PDB file of C-alpha atoms in Angstrom:
ATOM      1  CA  MET A  24       5.098  12.120 -30.092  1.00  0.00           C
ATOM      2  CA  SER A  25       7.012  15.275 -30.239  1.00  0.00           C
ATOM      3  CA  HIS A  26      10.214  15.748 -28.412  1.00  0.00           C
ATOM      4  CA  LYS A  27       8.708  18.474 -26.236  1.00  0.00           C
ATOM      5  CA  LEU A  28       5.817  16.122 -25.253  1.00  0.00           C
ATOM      6  CA  ALA A  29       8.085  13.278 -24.414  1.00  0.00           C
ATOM      7  CA  VAL A  30      10.345  15.440 -22.186  1.00  0.00           C
ATOM      8  CA  SER A  31       7.263  16.916 -20.468  1.00  0.00           C
ATOM      9  CA  THR A  32       5.833  13.534 -19.833  1.00  0.00           C
ATOM     10  CA  ALA A  33       9.113  12.202 -18.453  1.00  0.00           C
ATOM     11  CA  LEU A  34       9.486  15.238 -16.217  1.00  0.00           C
ATOM     12  CA  ALA A  35       5.942  14.830 -14.924  1.00  0.00           C
ATOM     13  CA  ALA A  36       6.534  11.136 -14.140  1.00  0.00           C
ATOM     14  CA  ALA A  37       9.699  11.983 -12.319  1.00  0.00           C
ATOM     15  CA  LEU A  38       8.042  14.582 -10.155  1.00  0.00           C
ATOM     16  CA  ALA A  39       5.177  12.288  -9.369  1.00  0.00           C
ATOM     17  CA  LEU A  40       7.490   9.524  -8.208  1.00  0.00           C
ATOM     18  CA  GLY A  41       9.361  11.995  -6.030  1.00  0.00           C
ATOM     19  CA  ALA A  42       6.014  13.106  -4.446  1.00  0.00           C
ATOM     20  CA  LEU A  43       5.160   9.511  -3.717  1.00  0.00           C
ATOM     21  CA  SER A  44       8.588   8.875  -2.246  1.00  0.00           C
ATOM     22  CA  ASP A  45       8.201  11.907   0.135  1.00  0.00           C
ATOM     23  CA  ALA A  46       4.681  10.697   1.159  1.00  0.00           C
ATOM     24  CA  GLU A  47       6.048   7.139   1.870  1.00  0.00           C
ATOM     25  CA  ALA A  48       8.972   8.478   3.866  1.00  0.00           C
ATOM     26  CA  ALA A  49       6.668  10.705   5.959  1.00  0.00           C
ATOM     27  CA  GLU A  50       4.435   7.601   6.645  1.00  0.00           C
ATOM     28  CA  LYS A  51       7.324   5.531   7.691  1.00  0.00           C
ATOM     29  CA  ARG A  52       8.468   8.254  10.221  1.00  0.00           C
ATOM     30  CA  VAL A  53       5.106   8.147  11.971  1.00  0.00           C
ATOM     31  CA  LYS A  54       5.406   5.979  15.095  1.00  0.00           C
ATOM     32  CA  LYS A  55       2.957   3.082  15.109  1.00  0.00           C
ATOM     33  CA  GLU A  56       1.723   0.789  17.868  1.00  0.00           C
ATOM     34  CA  LYS A  57      -0.401  -2.459  18.036  1.00  0.00           C
ATOM     35  CA  CYS A  58      -3.854  -1.672  19.264  1.00  0.00           C
ATOM     36  CA  TYR A  59      -5.879  -4.734  20.429  1.00  0.00           C
ATOM     37  CA  GLY A  60      -9.709  -4.900  20.329  1.00  0.00           C
ATOM     38  CA  ILE A  61     -10.483  -2.511  17.609  1.00  0.00           C
ATOM     39  CA  SER A  62     -10.382  -4.678  14.443  1.00  0.00           C
ATOM     40  CA  PRO A  63     -13.605  -5.300  12.497  1.00  0.00           C
ATOM     41  CA  ALA A  64     -13.980  -8.994  11.567  1.00  0.00           C
ATOM     42  CA  GLY A  65     -11.512  -9.742   8.674  1.00  0.00           C
ATOM     43  CA  GLN A  66      -9.488  -6.631   9.102  1.00  0.00           C
ATOM     44  CA  ASN A  67      -6.872  -7.516  11.778  1.00  0.00           C
ATOM     45  CA  ASP A  68      -3.204  -6.793  10.859  1.00  0.00           C
ATOM     46  CA  CYS A  69      -1.592 -10.207  11.755  1.00  0.00           C
ATOM     47  CA  SER A  70      -1.666 -13.123  14.223  1.00  0.00           C
ATOM     48  CA  ASN A  71      -3.835 -12.998  17.339  1.00  0.00           C
ATOM     49  CA  LEU A  72      -2.997 -13.521  20.971  1.00  0.00           C
ATOM     50  CA  ALA A  73      -4.815 -16.911  21.111  1.00  0.00           C
ATOM     51  CA  GLY A  74      -2.454 -18.283  18.415  1.00  0.00           C
ATOM     52  CA  THR A  75      -5.409 -19.585  16.344  1.00  0.00           C
ATOM     53  CA  HIS A  76      -4.164 -17.911  13.178  1.00  0.00           C
ATOM     54  CA  SER A  77      -0.996 -16.188  12.024  1.00  0.00           C
ATOM     55  CA  CYS A  78      -2.194 -13.974   9.165  1.00  0.00           C
ATOM     56  CA  ALA A  79      -3.800 -10.688   8.483  1.00  0.00           C
ATOM     57  CA  GLY A  80      -7.562 -10.620   7.686  1.00  0.00           C
ATOM     58  CA  GLN A  81      -8.457 -13.799   9.600  1.00  0.00           C
ATOM     59  CA  SER A  82     -10.257 -12.372  12.529  1.00  0.00           C
ATOM     60  CA  THR A  83     -13.887 -13.711  12.712  1.00  0.00           C
ATOM     61  CA  VAL A  84     -15.570 -11.257  15.088  1.00  0.00           C
ATOM     62  CA  ASP A  85     -15.652  -7.556  15.512  1.00  0.00           C
ATOM     63  CA  ASN A  86     -13.500  -6.016  18.300  1.00  0.00           C
ATOM     64  CA  ASP A  87     -11.971  -9.312  19.511  1.00  0.00           C
ATOM     65  CA  PRO A  88      -9.601  -8.301  22.366  1.00  0.00           C
ATOM     66  CA  GLY A  89      -6.976 -10.728  20.945  1.00  0.00           C
ATOM     67  CA  GLU A  90      -6.876  -9.171  17.470  1.00  0.00           C
ATOM     68  CA  TRP A  91      -4.853  -6.039  16.734  1.00  0.00           C
ATOM     69  CA  ARG A  92      -4.213  -3.330  14.106  1.00  0.00           C
ATOM     70  CA  LEU A  93      -1.456  -0.860  13.762  1.00  0.00           C
ATOM     71  CA  VAL A  94      -2.423   2.600  14.626  1.00  0.00           C
ATOM     72  CA  THR A  95      -0.627   5.914  15.084  1.00  0.00           C
ATOM     73  CA  LYS A  96       1.214   5.894  18.496  1.00  0.00           C
ATOM     74  CA  GLY A  97      -0.988   7.479  21.078  1.00  0.00           C
ATOM     75  CA  LEU A  98      -4.383   6.935  19.341  1.00  0.00           C
ATOM     76  CA  CYS A  99      -5.230   3.413  20.552  1.00  0.00           C
ATOM     77  CA  LYS A 100      -7.054   4.528  23.692  1.00  0.00           C
ATOM     78  CA  SER A 101      -9.124   7.071  21.882  1.00  0.00           C
ATOM     79  CA  GLN A 102     -10.270   4.357  19.560  1.00  0.00           C
ATOM     80  CA  GLY A 103     -11.381   2.159  22.372  1.00  0.00           C
ATOM     81  CA  GLY A 104      -8.415  -0.210  22.124  1.00  0.00           C
ATOM     82  CA  TYR A 105      -6.081  -1.978  24.516  1.00  0.00           C
ATOM     83  CA  THR A 106      -2.367  -2.510  24.958  1.00  0.00           C
ATOM     84  CA  ARG A 107      -1.049  -6.101  24.624  1.00  0.00           C
ATOM     85  CA  LYS A 108      -0.883  -6.452  28.477  1.00  0.00           C
ATOM     86  CA  GLU A 109      -4.503  -5.236  28.832  1.00  0.00           C
ATOM     87  CA  ALA A 110      -5.794  -7.479  26.093  1.00  0.00           C
ATOM     88  CA  ARG A 111      -4.146 -10.457  27.713  1.00  0.00           C
ATOM     89  CA  GLU A 112      -5.838  -9.599  31.003  1.00  0.00           C
ATOM     90  CA  ILE A 113      -9.218  -9.296  29.355  1.00  0.00           C
ATOM     91  CA  ILE A 114      -8.810 -12.655  27.584  1.00  0.00           C
ATOM     92  CA  LYS A 115      -7.776 -14.254  30.931  1.00  0.00           C
ATOM     93  CA  GLN A 116     -10.881 -12.771  32.594  1.00  0.00           C
ATOM     94  CA  LEU A 117     -13.177 -13.988  29.779  1.00  0.00           C
ATOM     95  CA  LYS A 118     -11.748 -17.501  30.053  1.00  0.00           C
ATOM     96  CA  SER A 119     -12.036 -17.731  33.831  1.00  0.00           C
ATOM     97  CA  ALA A 120     -15.670 -16.533  33.680  1.00  0.00           C
ATOM     98  CA  LYS A 121     -16.659 -19.471  31.481  1.00  0.00           C
TER      99      LYS A 121
END
C-alpha cells in the first residue's frame, strides 16, 4: 500500500467517525418521551405497566396500552399513543370491565 493511499484511507476513516459522532450527538439532543399503546408485538422498549416483564421486545400483542416505546417528544398523540397516566387509566377501565 502506498503512503498516499494509507494517508487517504486514514483521513477518510477519521472524517467518517466525525460524521457519526455528529449524528449521534444530534440524536441525543432530541427530546424523547415514553409513548404507551403504540408498540407492535415484540417491539416494546422496556418493562410494561403491568409488571409482567422487564425487558425490551417482550410484548405479546400489538398496541397494548401498558407497553411503551420512546418517541420524539410531542409526537406520541399523533401516533395514537398515550401518556403514562392515560395508559394507567385505560388499563384500570379494562380491568373493571371484566
